[in-house]
Short mmCIF file of C-alpha atoms in Angstrom, two decimals:
data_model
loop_
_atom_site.label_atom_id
_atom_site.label_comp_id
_atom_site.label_asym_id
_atom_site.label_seq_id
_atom_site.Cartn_x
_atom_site.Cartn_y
_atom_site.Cartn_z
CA UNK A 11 19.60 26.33 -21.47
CA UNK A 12 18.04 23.10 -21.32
CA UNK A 13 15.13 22.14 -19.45
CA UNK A 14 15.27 19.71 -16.63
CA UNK A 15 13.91 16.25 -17.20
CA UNK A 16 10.52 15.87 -14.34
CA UNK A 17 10.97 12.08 -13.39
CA UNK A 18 8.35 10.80 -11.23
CA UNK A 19 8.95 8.01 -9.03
CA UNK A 20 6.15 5.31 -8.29
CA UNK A 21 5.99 2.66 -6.05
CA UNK A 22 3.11 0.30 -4.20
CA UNK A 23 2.76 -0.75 -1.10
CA UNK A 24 0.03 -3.55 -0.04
CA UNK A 25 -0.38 -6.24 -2.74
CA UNK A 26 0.34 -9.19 -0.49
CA UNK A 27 -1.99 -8.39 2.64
CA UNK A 28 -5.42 -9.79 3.35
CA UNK A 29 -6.91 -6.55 4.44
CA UNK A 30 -6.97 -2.68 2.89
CA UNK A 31 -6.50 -0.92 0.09
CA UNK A 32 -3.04 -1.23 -1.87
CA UNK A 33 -1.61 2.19 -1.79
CA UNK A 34 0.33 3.78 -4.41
CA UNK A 35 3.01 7.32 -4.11
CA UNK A 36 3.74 9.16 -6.99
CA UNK A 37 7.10 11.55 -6.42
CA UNK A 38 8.40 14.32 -8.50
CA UNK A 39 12.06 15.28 -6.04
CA UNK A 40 13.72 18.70 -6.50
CA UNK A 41 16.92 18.44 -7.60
CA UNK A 42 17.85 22.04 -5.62
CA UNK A 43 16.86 20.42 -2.60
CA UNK A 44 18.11 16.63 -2.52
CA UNK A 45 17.03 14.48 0.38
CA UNK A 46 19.75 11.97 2.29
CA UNK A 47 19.04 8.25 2.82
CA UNK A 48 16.37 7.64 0.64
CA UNK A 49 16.36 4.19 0.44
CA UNK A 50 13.59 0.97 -0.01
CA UNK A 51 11.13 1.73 2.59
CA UNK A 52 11.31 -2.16 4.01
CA UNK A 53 14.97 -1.54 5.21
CA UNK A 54 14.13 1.80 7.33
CA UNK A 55 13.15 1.65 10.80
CA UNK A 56 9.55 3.02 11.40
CA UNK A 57 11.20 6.43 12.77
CA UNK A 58 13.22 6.78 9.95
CA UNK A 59 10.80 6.37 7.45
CA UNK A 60 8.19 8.48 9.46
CA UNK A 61 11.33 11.65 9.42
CA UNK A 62 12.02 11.09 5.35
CA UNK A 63 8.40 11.09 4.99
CA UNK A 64 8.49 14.38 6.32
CA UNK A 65 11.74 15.60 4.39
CA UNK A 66 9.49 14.91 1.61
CA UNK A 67 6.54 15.91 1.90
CA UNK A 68 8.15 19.12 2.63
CA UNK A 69 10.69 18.99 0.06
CA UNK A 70 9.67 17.45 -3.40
CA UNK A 71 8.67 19.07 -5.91
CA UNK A 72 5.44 17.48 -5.71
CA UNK A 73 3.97 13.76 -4.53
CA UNK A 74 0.34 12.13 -4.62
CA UNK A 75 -0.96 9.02 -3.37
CA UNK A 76 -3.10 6.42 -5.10
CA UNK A 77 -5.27 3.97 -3.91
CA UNK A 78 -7.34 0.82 -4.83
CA UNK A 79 -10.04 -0.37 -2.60
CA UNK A 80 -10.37 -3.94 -1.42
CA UNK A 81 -14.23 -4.49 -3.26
CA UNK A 82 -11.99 -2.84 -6.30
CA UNK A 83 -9.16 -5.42 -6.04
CA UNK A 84 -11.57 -8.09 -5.64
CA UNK A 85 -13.26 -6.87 -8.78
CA UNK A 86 -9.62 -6.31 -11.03
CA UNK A 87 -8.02 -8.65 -8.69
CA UNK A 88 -4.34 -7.25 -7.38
CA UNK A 89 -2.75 -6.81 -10.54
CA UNK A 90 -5.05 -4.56 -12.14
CA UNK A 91 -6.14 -2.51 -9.04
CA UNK A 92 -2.11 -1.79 -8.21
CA UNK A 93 -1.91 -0.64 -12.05
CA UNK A 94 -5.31 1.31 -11.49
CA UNK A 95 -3.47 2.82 -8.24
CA UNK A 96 -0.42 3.69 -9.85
CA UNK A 97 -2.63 5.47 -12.41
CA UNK A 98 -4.65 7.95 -10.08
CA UNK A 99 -1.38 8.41 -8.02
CA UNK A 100 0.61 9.91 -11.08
CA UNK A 101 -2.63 11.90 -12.36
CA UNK A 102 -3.11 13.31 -9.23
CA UNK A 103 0.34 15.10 -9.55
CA UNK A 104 0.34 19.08 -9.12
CA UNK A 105 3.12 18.75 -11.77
CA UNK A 106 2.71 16.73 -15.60
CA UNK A 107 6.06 14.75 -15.54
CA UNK A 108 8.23 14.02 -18.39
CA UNK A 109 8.96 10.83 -18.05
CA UNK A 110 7.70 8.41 -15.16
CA UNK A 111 9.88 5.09 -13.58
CA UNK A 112 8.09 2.69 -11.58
CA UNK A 113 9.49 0.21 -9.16
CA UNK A 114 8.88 -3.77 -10.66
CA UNK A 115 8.44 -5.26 -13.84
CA UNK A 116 5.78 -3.46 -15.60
CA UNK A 117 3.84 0.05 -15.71
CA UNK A 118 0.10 0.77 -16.21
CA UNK A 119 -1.17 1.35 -19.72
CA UNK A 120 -1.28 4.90 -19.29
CA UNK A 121 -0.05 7.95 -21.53
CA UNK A 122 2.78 8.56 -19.70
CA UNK A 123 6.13 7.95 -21.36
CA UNK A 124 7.83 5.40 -18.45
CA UNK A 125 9.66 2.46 -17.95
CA UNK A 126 9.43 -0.22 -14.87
CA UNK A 127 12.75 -0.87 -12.86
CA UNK A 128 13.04 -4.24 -11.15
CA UNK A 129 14.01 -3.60 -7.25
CA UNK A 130 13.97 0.48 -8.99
CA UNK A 131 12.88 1.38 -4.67
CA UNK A 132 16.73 0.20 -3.82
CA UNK A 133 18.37 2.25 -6.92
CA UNK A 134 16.58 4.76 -7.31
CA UNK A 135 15.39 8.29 -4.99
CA UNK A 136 12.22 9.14 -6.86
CA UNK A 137 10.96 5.46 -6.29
CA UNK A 138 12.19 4.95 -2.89
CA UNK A 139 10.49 8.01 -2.08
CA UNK A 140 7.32 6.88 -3.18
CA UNK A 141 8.15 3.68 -1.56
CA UNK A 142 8.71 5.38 1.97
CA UNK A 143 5.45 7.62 1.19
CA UNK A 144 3.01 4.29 0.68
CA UNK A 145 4.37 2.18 2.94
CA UNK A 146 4.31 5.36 6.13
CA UNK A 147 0.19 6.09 4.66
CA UNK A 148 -0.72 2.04 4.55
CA UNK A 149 1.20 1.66 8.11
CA UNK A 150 -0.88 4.59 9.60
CA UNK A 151 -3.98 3.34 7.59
CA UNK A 152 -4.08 0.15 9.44
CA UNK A 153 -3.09 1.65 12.89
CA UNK A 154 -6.73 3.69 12.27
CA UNK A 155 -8.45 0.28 11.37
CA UNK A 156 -6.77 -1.58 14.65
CA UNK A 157 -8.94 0.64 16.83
CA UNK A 158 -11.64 0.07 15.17
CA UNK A 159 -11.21 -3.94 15.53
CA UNK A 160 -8.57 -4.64 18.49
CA UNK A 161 -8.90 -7.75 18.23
CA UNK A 162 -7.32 -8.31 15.00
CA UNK A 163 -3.73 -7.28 15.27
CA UNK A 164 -3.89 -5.12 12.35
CA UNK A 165 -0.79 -2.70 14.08
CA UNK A 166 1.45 -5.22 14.36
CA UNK A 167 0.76 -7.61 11.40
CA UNK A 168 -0.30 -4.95 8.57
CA UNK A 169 -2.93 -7.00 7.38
CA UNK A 170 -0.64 -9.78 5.77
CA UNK A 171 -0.99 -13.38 6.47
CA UNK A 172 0.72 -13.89 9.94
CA UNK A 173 0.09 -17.43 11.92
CA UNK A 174 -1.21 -14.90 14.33
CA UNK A 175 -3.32 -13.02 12.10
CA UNK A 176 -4.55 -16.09 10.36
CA UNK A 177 -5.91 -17.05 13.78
CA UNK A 178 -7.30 -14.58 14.45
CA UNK A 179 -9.20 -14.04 11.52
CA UNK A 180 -10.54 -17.68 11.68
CA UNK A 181 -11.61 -16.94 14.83
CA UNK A 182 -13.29 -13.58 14.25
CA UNK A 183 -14.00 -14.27 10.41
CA UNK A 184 -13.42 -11.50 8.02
CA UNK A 185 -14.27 -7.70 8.34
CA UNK A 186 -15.77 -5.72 5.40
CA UNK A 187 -12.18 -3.99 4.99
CA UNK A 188 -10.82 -7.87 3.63
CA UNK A 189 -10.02 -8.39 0.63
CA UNK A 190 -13.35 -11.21 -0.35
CA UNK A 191 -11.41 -13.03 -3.72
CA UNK A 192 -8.02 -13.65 -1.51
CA UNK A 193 -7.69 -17.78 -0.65
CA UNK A 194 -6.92 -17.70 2.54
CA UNK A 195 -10.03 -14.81 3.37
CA UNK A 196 -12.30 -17.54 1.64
CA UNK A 197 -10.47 -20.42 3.49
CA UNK A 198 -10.96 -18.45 6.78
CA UNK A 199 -14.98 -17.38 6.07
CA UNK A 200 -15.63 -21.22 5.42
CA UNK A 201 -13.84 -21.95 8.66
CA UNK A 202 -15.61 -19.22 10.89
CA UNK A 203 -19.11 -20.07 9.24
CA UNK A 204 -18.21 -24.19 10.32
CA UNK A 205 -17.35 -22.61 13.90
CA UNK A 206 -20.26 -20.61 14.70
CA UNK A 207 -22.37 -23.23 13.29
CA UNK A 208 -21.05 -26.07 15.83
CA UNK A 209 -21.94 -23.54 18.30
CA UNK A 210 -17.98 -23.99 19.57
CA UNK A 211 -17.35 -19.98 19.60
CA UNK A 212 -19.18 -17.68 22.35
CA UNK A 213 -20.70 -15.12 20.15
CA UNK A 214 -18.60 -12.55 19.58
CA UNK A 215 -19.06 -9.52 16.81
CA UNK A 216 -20.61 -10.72 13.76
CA UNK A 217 -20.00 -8.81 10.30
CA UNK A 218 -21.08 -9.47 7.00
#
């Protein structure tokens, strides 16, 4: 009898905001027990995504999440830190797979025997699982961070460059959760610095 193939699914979520850590899902399903309407995370409605996350975590065989800092992003910059994610999301794995498919157009240099799948979170249920994982654990992620800073927006805009967020952050200037090496952080520092120092702004919280 042969053995069944372990595929692991991996997807990112997080590359294009200004703010976090990209975070990375690594998901080995169980064939006994498959899971309806898995599907690219960006096309569920936050309940629905929130009840598959559920289905499985419950239900695969196994999942992990991976993550890359934003001091480690500004370090790598965003290609190599989502690679570096990727990497510590399929090592953390209870279970070794077989053979590993990740969502884009290329996979880490790692030992694993894989292949990248271009828009692989629409076609296929290990990487919209992972997909639906990330995206539920970066959502919540930045829910935590907008009580710590209200004034940011960070629940509604995720972190990525909204006109509203921009605004905000020129106003406010960058936190130590922003991502230093992105333009428009830089952009926005040089704009909050030329603020405070025309003594326009009432002083408000200052961070480094």
């Amino acid at each position: 009898m042969s053995k069944t193939l372990l595929v692991a699914g991996v997807d990112e979520v997080g590359r294009g905001p200004l703010v976090g850590a990209v975070v990375t899902a690594a998901v080995i399903l169980d064939p006994d027990k498959p899971i309806e309407g898995l599907m690219d995370s960006k096309k569920l409605s936050e309940k629905k995504r929130d009840a598959l996350a559920e289905q499985i975590r419950q239900h695969a065989l196994c999942w992990a999440l991976g993550r890359a800092e934003p001091h480690e992003i500004d370090q790598l910059n965003i290609l190599h830190a989502t690679m570096l994610a990727m990497t510590r999301a399929v090592d953390a794995l209870s279970i070794r797979p077989d053979f590993v498919k990740v969502d884009g157009n290329r996979c880490p240099q790692w030992a694993y025997a894989s292949e990248a799948v271009v828009k692989g979170d629409s076609k296929i249920a290990e990487i919209s699982a992972a997909s639906i994982l990330a995206k539920v654990s970066r959502d919540l992620e930045m829910a935590e961070l907008d009580k710590q800073y209200p004034q940011y927006g960070f629940a509604q805009h995720k972190g990525y460059p909204t006109a509203q967020h921009m605004k905000l952050l020129a106003q406010y200037g960058p936190t130590e959760h922003y991502r230093m090496s992105f333009k428009p952080v830089v952009m926005a520092l040089q704009q909050h610095d030329g603020i405070l120092n025309s003594g326009s702004l009432n002083s408000g919280p200052q961070y480094a």
